[in-house]
Structure formats: C-alpha cells, structure tokens
mmCIF file of C-alpha atoms in Angstrom:
data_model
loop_
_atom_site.group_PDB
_atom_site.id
_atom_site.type_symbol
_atom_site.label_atom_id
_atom_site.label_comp_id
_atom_site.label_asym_id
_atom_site.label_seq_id
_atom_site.Cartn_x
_atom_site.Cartn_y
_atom_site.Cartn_z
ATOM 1 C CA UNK A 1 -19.329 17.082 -7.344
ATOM 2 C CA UNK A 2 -17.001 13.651 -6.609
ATOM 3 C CA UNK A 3 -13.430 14.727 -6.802
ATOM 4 C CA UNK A 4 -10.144 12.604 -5.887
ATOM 5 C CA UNK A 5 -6.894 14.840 -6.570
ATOM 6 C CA UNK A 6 -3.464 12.731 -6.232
ATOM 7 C CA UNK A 7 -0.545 14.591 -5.305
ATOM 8 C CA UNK A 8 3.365 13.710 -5.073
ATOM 9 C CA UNK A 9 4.383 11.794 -7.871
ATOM 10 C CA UNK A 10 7.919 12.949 -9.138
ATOM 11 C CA UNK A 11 11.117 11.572 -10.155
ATOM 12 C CA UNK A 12 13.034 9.334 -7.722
ATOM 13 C CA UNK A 13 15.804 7.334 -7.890
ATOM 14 C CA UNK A 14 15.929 3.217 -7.581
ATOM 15 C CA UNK A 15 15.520 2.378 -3.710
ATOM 16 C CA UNK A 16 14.163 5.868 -2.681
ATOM 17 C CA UNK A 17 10.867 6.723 -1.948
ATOM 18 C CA UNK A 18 7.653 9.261 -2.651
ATOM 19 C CA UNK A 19 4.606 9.218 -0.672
ATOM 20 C CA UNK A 20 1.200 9.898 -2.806
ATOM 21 C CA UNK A 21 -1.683 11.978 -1.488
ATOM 22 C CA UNK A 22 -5.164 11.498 -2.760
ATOM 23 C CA UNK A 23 -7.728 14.665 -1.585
ATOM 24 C CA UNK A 24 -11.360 13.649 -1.872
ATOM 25 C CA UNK A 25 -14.571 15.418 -2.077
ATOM 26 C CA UNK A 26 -18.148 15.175 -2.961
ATOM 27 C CA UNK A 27 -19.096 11.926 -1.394
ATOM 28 C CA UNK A 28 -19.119 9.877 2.559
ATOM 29 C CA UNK A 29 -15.403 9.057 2.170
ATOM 30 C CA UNK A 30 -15.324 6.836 5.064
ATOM 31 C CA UNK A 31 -17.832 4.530 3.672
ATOM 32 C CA UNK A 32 -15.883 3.614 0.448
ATOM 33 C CA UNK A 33 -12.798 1.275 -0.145
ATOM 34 C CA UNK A 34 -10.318 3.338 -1.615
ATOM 35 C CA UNK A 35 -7.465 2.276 -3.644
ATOM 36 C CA UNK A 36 -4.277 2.979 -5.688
ATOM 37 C CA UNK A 37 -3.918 1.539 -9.077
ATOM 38 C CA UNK A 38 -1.162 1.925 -11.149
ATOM 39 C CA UNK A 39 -0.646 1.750 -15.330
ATOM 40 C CA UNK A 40 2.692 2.315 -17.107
ATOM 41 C CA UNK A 41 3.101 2.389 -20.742
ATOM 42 C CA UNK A 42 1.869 -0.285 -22.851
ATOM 43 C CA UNK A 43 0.199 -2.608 -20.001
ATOM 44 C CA UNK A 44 -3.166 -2.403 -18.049
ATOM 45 C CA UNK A 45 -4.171 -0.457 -15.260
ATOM 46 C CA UNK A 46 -3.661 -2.539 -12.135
ATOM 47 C CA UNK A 47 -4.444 -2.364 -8.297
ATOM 48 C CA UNK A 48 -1.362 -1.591 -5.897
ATOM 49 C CA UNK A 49 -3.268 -1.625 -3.120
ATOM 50 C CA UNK A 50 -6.592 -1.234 -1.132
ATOM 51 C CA UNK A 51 -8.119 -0.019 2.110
ATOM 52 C CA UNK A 52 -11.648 -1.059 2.887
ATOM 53 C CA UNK A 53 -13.755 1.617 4.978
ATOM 54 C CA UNK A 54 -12.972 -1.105 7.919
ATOM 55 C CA UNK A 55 -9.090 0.043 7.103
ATOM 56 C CA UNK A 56 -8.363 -4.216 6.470
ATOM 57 C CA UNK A 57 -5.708 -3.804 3.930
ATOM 58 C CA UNK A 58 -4.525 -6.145 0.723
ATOM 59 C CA UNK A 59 -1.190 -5.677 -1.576
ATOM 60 C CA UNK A 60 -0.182 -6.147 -5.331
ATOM 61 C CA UNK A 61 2.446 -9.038 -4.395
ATOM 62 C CA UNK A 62 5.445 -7.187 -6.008
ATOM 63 C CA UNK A 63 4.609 -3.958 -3.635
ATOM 64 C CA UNK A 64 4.090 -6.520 -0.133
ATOM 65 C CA UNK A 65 6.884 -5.147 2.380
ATOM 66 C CA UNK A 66 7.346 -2.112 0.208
ATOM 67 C CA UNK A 67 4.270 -0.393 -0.209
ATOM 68 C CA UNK A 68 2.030 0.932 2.362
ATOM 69 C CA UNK A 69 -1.893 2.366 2.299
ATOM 70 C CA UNK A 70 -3.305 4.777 4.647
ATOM 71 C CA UNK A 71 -6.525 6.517 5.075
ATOM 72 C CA UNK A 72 -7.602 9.306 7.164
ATOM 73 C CA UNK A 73 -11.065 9.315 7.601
ATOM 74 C CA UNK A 74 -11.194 12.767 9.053
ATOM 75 C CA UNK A 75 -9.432 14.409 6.966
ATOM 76 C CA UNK A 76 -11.005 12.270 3.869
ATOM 77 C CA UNK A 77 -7.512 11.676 2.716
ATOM 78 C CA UNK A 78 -5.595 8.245 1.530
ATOM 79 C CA UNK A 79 -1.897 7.989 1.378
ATOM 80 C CA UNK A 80 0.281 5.307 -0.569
ATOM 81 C CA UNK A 81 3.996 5.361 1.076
ATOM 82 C CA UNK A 82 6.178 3.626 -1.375
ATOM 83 C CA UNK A 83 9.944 2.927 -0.162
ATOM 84 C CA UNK A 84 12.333 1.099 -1.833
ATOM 85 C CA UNK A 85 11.200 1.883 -5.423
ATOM 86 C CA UNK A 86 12.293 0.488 -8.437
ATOM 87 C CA UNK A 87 12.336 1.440 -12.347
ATOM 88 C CA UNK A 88 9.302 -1.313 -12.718
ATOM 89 C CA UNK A 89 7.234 0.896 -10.508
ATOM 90 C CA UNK A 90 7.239 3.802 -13.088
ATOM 91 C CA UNK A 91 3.978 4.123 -14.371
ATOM 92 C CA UNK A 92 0.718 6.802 -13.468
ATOM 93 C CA UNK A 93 -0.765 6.091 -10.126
ATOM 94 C CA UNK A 94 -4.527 6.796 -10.450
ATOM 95 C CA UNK A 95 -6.832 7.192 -6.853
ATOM 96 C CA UNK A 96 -10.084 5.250 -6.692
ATOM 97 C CA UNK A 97 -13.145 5.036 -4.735
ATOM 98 C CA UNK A 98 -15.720 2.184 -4.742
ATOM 99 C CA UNK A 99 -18.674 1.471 -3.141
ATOM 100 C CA UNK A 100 -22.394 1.229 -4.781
ATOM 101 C CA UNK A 101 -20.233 3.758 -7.747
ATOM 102 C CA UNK A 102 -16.852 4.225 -8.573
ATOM 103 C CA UNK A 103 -14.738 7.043 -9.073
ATOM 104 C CA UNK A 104 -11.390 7.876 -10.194
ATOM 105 C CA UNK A 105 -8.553 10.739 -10.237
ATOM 106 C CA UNK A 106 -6.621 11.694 -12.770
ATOM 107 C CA UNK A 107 -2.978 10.188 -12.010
ATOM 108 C CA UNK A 108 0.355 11.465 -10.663
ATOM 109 C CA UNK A 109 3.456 9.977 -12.981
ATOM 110 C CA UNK A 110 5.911 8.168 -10.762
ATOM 111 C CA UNK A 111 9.209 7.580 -12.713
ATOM 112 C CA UNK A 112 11.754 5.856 -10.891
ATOM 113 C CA UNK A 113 15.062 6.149 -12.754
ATOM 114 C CA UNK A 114 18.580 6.794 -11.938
#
C-alpha cells in the first residue's frame, strides 16, 4: 500500500520559516522523482519544486533562493525547507511521487500571516 504522509505545515509569520516532511511507503522510493506542489485557494495546484532519483534539482521561480528540496534515500524521506516565507506562499503543500505511476499525499496547510 503507496503512502506519502507530509508533516510540518503550521502558521508562520512573513520572513520565517517551516520545514515540511514527506514519509513514504509502499513503493522503491529511490527510484522516483519526488516533488512538492503547492495549491492555495481559488488557483491550481502547482509544482514548488522537484528532486529526480539522481537528486538534480529544479525550482518554481518565485521559491529560487528561498526554497530548498531534500531527499533521503535511506530513510525514504523528502524535505522542503522554506525560509523567508511570505503571505503568497499560503496555500496546502501536497507530496508527490512519479515514475511509471504517480502518487500523492494528502497536504499540510502552510499559512503565512502576521
């Protein structure tokens, strides 16, 4: 049974920071890309950022220098560091795994509000 389970989403003020955890199970972890993806209310679901299984990395431009992705292979764990957040990066950050399938978590609300 495929399972991704995000973890530490909260409420943060503008210019602080949260780090997201994504725990996954069921399938060879270090073969798939994994990725963050982010929707808040009213707009579509988009990528933050991704780590290919070869740990190359790519960036939603208004997260470069900001955001930062992580995997642990051993631990089949992936990690989105966020610093210097703003209100515009409220939304539900959602874990994802592709390779031949895809799979998703279920979110962790980020609200970044003073």
């Amino acid at each position: 049974q495929v399972q991704l389970v995000e973890s530490g989403g909260g409420l943060v003020q503008p210019g602080g920071s949260l780090r997201l955890s994504c725990a996954a199970s069921g399938f060879i972890f270090s073969t798939y890309a994994m990725a963050w993806y982010r929707q808040a209310p009213g707009s579509q679901r988009e990528k933050v950022a991704v780590i290919m299984s070869t740990s190359r990395t790519d960036y939603l431009d208004s997260v470069k220098g900001r955001f930062t992705i992580s995997r642990d292979d051993a631990k089949n764990m992936v990690y989105l560091q966020m610093n210097s957040l703003k209100p515009e990066d409220t939304a539900v950050y959602y874990c994802n795994a592709k390779r031949l399938q895809e799979y998703w978590g279920q979110g962790t609300q980020v609200t970044v509000s003073s």
